Coordinates of C-alpha atoms in Angstrom, one line a residue:
M1 CA 0.0 0.0 0.0
K2 CA 2.8 2.4 0.9
L3 CA 4.4 1.7 -2.5
L4 CA 1.1 2.3 -4.3
L5 CA 0.7 5.6 -2.4
L6 CA 4.2 6.8 -3.4
V7 CA 3.6 6.0 -7.0
S8 CA 0.4 7.9 -6.9
F9 CA 2.1 10.8 -5.3
L10 CA 4.9 10.8 -7.9
S11 CA 2.4 10.9 -10.7
L12 CA 0.9 14.0 -9.2
W13 CA 3.8 15.8 -7.8
R14 CA 5.1 19.0 -9.3
R15 CA 7.1 21.6 -7.5
S16 CA 5.4 25.0 -7.0
D17 CA 7.2 28.2 -7.7
G18 CA 5.8 29.5 -4.3
T19 CA 3.4 32.1 -5.8
G20 CA 0.3 30.0 -5.4
A21 CA -0.7 30.7 -8.9
A22 CA -2.0 27.7 -10.9
P23 CA -3.6 25.0 -8.6
I24 CA -2.8 21.3 -9.0
K25 CA -6.0 19.3 -9.7
V26 CA -6.5 16.0 -8.0
L27 CA -9.4 13.8 -8.9
V28 CA -10.7 10.8 -6.8
K29 CA -13.7 8.6 -6.3
E30 CA -15.7 8.9 -3.1
G31 CA -14.2 6.6 -0.4
D32 CA -10.7 6.5 -2.1
E33 CA -7.6 8.2 -0.6
A34 CA -6.6 11.6 -2.0
I35 CA -2.9 12.7 -2.0
L36 CA -2.5 16.5 -2.0
P37 CA 1.0 17.2 -3.2
C38 CA 3.1 20.0 -1.9
S39 CA 6.9 20.6 -2.4
F40 CA 9.0 23.6 -3.1
S41 CA 12.5 22.0 -3.2
S42 CA 14.4 18.9 -2.1
E43 CA 15.7 20.5 1.1
N44 CA 15.0 19.0 4.5
I45 CA 11.9 20.5 6.1
R46 CA 11.8 18.6 9.4
Q47 CA 12.5 21.8 11.3
E48 CA 10.0 23.8 9.4
L49 CA 6.4 24.7 9.8
F50 CA 3.7 24.0 7.2
D51 CA 0.0 24.4 7.4
W52 CA -2.7 23.1 5.1
K53 CA -6.1 24.9 4.9
K54 CA -9.2 24.4 2.9
D55 CA -10.9 27.0 0.7
K56 CA -9.4 30.3 -0.5
D57 CA -11.9 32.6 1.2
K58 CA -10.1 33.9 4.3
K59 CA -13.5 34.3 6.1
D60 CA -14.1 30.5 5.9
M61 CA -10.7 28.9 6.1
K62 CA -10.8 25.4 7.6
E63 CA -7.8 24.0 9.4
V64 CA -6.9 20.7 7.7
F65 CA -3.4 19.8 9.0
M66 CA -0.5 21.5 10.7
Y67 CA 3.2 20.3 11.1
D68 CA 5.5 22.3 13.4
K69 CA 9.1 21.2 13.7
G70 CA 8.5 17.5 14.3
N71 CA 5.1 17.8 15.9
E72 CA 1.5 17.6 14.6
R73 CA -0.5 20.6 16.0
N74 CA -4.0 19.8 15.1
S75 CA -6.0 21.1 18.1
A76 CA -7.6 23.6 15.8
Q77 CA -8.3 21.0 13.1
D78 CA -11.8 21.1 11.6
E79 CA -14.0 18.3 12.7
Q80 CA -14.5 17.3 9.1
F81 CA -10.9 16.1 8.9
R82 CA -10.3 14.6 12.2
G83 CA -8.8 11.1 12.0
R84 CA -8.5 11.2 8.2
V85 CA -5.5 13.4 7.4
F86 CA -1.9 12.3 7.5
H87 CA 1.5 13.4 6.2
F88 CA 4.5 11.6 5.0
P89 CA 7.1 11.8 7.8
E90 CA 9.5 9.5 5.9
H91 CA 9.7 12.1 3.1
L92 CA 10.3 15.3 5.0
D93 CA 14.0 15.0 4.4
E94 CA 13.2 15.3 0.6
G95 CA 11.1 18.5 1.1
N96 CA 7.8 16.7 0.8
A97 CA 4.9 18.5 2.8
S98 CA 2.2 16.4 1.0
I99 CA -0.8 15.0 2.9
V100 CA -3.2 12.2 2.3
I101 CA -6.9 12.4 3.1
R102 CA -8.5 8.9 3.6
A103 CA -12.0 7.8 3.2
T104 CA -12.8 10.9 1.1
K105 CA -16.3 12.4 1.0
L106 CA -18.0 14.7 -1.5
T107 CA -17.7 17.6 1.0
D108 CA -14.0 17.3 0.8
S109 CA -14.1 18.8 -2.7
G110 CA -12.7 22.2 -2.8
N111 CA -9.5 24.3 -2.8
Y112 CA -6.7 23.6 -0.5
T113 CA -3.6 25.7 0.3
C114 CA -0.3 24.4 1.5
L115 CA 1.5 27.2 3.4
F116 CA 5.0 27.8 4.8
P117 CA 4.2 31.0 6.7
L118 CA 7.6 31.4 8.4
L119 CA 9.7 31.3 5.2
V120 CA 10.9 34.6 3.7
P121 CA 9.3 35.1 1.3
E122 CA 6.3 33.1 2.4
R123 CA 5.6 30.1 0.1
R124 CA 2.3 28.5 -0.7
S125 CA 0.8 26.2 -3.3
N126 CA -2.8 25.5 -4.2
V127 CA -4.6 22.1 -4.8
E128 CA -8.0 21.7 -6.2
L129 CA -9.6 18.4 -5.0
V130 CA -12.6 17.0 -6.8
V131 CA -14.3 14.0 -5.1
G132 CA -16.8 12.2 -7.2
A133 CA -19.5 9.6 -6.6
A134 CA -19.6 7.1 -9.5
P135 CA -22.4 4.6 -9.0
K136 CA -23.0 1.8 -11.5
P137 CA -26.1 2.4 -13.6
S138 CA -29.0 0.0 -13.8
A139 CA -30.8 -1.2 -16.9
T140 CA -34.3 -2.5 -17.0
I141 CA -37.0 -3.5 -19.6
L142 CA -40.2 -1.6 -18.9
D143 CA -42.4 -3.1 -21.6
G144 CA -42.2 -5.0 -24.9
T145 CA -44.2 -6.3 -27.9
T146 CA -43.5 -8.3 -31.0
V147 CA -41.7 -5.4 -32.6
W148 CA -40.2 -3.2 -29.8
A149 CA -38.9 -3.1 -26.2
R150 CA -38.9 -0.1 -23.9
L151 CA -35.8 0.3 -21.8
R152 CA -34.9 2.4 -18.8
C153 CA -31.4 3.5 -17.6
S154 CA -31.1 4.7 -14.0
V155 CA -28.2 6.5 -12.3
H156 CA -28.6 7.4 -8.6
G157 CA -26.5 9.6 -6.4
A158 CA -23.8 10.6 -8.9
F159 CA -21.4 13.5 -8.6
P160 CA -20.3 15.4 -10.8
K161 CA -23.4 15.2 -13.0
P162 CA -22.9 12.4 -15.4
D163 CA -23.6 12.2 -19.2
V164 CA -25.9 9.2 -19.6
Q165 CA -26.4 7.4 -22.9
W166 CA -27.8 4.3 -24.4
Q167 CA -25.5 2.4 -26.7
N168 CA -25.7 -0.9 -28.7
R169 CA -22.9 -3.4 -28.4
A170 CA -21.0 -1.8 -31.4
G171 CA -20.8 1.4 -29.3
D172 CA -23.2 3.4 -31.5
I173 CA -25.5 5.8 -29.6
V174 CA -29.1 4.7 -29.4
P175 CA -31.6 7.7 -29.7
A176 CA -33.4 8.2 -26.5
E177 CA -35.9 10.6 -24.8
E178 CA -34.9 13.6 -22.9
P179 CA -33.3 12.5 -19.6
Q180 CA -35.1 13.1 -16.3
V181 CA -32.7 14.8 -13.9
S182 CA -33.1 15.6 -10.3
E183 CA -30.6 16.9 -7.7
R184 CA -30.4 16.5 -4.0
G185 CA -27.6 17.3 -1.6
G186 CA -25.2 17.8 -4.5
R187 CA -26.0 14.3 -5.9
Y188 CA -27.7 13.6 -9.2
D189 CA -30.4 11.1 -10.1
I190 CA -30.8 10.5 -13.9
I191 CA -33.3 8.4 -15.8
L192 CA -33.0 7.8 -19.5
Q193 CA -35.6 5.9 -21.5
T194 CA -35.5 4.6 -25.1
T195 CA -37.4 2.2 -27.4
V196 CA -35.5 -0.3 -29.4
T197 CA -36.7 -2.5 -32.3
K198 CA -33.7 -4.7 -32.9
T199 CA -32.2 -7.7 -30.9
D200 CA -28.9 -6.6 -29.4
H201 CA -26.9 -6.2 -26.3
Y202 CA -27.6 -2.7 -25.0
R203 CA -25.5 -0.6 -22.7
C204 CA -26.6 2.0 -20.2
V205 CA -23.4 4.2 -20.1
S206 CA -22.6 6.8 -17.5
T207 CA -19.6 9.2 -18.1
Q208 CA -18.1 11.7 -15.7
E209 CA -15.4 13.6 -17.6
E210 CA -14.4 15.7 -14.6
I211 CA -13.1 12.7 -12.7
N212 CA -12.2 10.6 -16.0
H213 CA -14.7 7.9 -15.1
R214 CA -16.9 5.8 -17.3
I215 CA -19.0 2.8 -16.4
Y216 CA -21.8 0.9 -18.0
T217 CA -24.3 -1.9 -17.4
E218 CA -25.0 -4.2 -20.4
T219 CA -28.2 -6.3 -20.9
Y220 CA -29.4 -8.5 -23.7
V221 CA -32.7 -7.5 -25.3
P222 CA -34.2 -10.0 -27.8
V223 CA -36.9 -8.4 -30.1
H224 CA -38.3 -10.9 -32.7
V225 CA -40.8 -10.6 -35.4
L226 CA -41.9 -14.2 -36.2
A227 CA -44.4 -15.3 -38.9
S228 CA -46.9 -18.1 -38.5
R229 CA -49.6 -19.7 -40.5
G230 CA -53.2 -20.0 -39.6
G231 CA -52.9 -18.1 -36.3
V232 CA -51.6 -15.2 -34.3
L233 CA -48.2 -15.3 -32.8
W234 CA -47.7 -13.5 -29.5
V235 CA -44.1 -12.8 -28.5
I236 CA -43.1 -11.9 -24.9
V237 CA -39.8 -10.2 -24.4
L238 CA -37.8 -11.3 -21.3
L239 CA -34.5 -10.3 -19.8
E240 CA -32.0 -13.1 -20.2
E241 CA -31.3 -13.2 -16.5
D242 CA -35.1 -13.8 -15.8
I243 CA -35.0 -17.2 -17.3
G244 CA -33.1 -20.2 -16.0
S245 CA -31.9 -21.5 -19.4
N246 CA -31.6 -20.5 -23.1
Q247 CA -32.5 -23.9 -24.4
A248 CA -35.8 -24.4 -26.3
L249 CA -38.6 -25.8 -24.3
S250 CA -42.0 -26.9 -25.7
T251 CA -45.2 -26.7 -23.7
G252 CA -48.8 -27.5 -24.5
Y253 CA -49.6 -23.8 -25.0
G254 CA -46.5 -22.3 -26.5
M255 CA -42.8 -22.7 -26.9
A256 CA -40.0 -21.0 -25.0
L257 CA -37.5 -20.1 -27.8
Q258 CA -33.8 -19.2 -27.3
N259 CA -32.6 -16.0 -25.9
G260 CA -35.5 -15.3 -23.6
V261 CA -38.4 -15.1 -26.1
I262 CA -41.6 -17.0 -25.3
A263 CA -44.0 -17.4 -28.2
F264 CA -47.6 -18.5 -28.1
L265 CA -49.5 -19.6 -31.1
I266 CA -53.4 -19.3 -31.0

């Protein structure tokens, strides 16, 4: 785990020029660890003081973590961060003042400042943390006939707001209705419905570009138009997971065909 954290840190680390100009952006999923990098040189900082605060507005600065010449001084630490913020004591000799926030929450998102207030000139760097909630979407068949099936894609509790699409197995976008979007407590619920007329594997795809995340749920939807002589053929479309087997099964009233389609001839 320590090696993994170090690799993650090195992939994000860049030394600041001390002006606090361009923030470094860190993207994580809710519940993961977030490493906020801070380093101005490779000089030993064990006998220095550095202070991490959240949000740039001086009227609403939250104390995140303070290191002072070998001691952690977190008596003023905001309750939001208690027990979840740590530094890297083994890397202080290398000038590393980075911290890690564990078990991240959506409310951890925001702007952080790493400050060396006793240096002349004062040095600081800014980090923007984006914590995203990326739930897996669900796909259901609402209704179906011999020629079409109506599908629903649902995403609940996502942040940032995802782009939701229906796609076929080839990756082509399937035309859909306008999405139904609601927001509560900073999380988004999205429902997207479509009607398909072809048998295929359909994917409900949720994309959150801000956190470089994409996830989908795939389901098989059989839609068959079958001809018959001397009668009317009724076809019921079923989800593949709703049937125990894909093998054909004859009954006295109809026939269960392959791929979850039950046909009745009357």
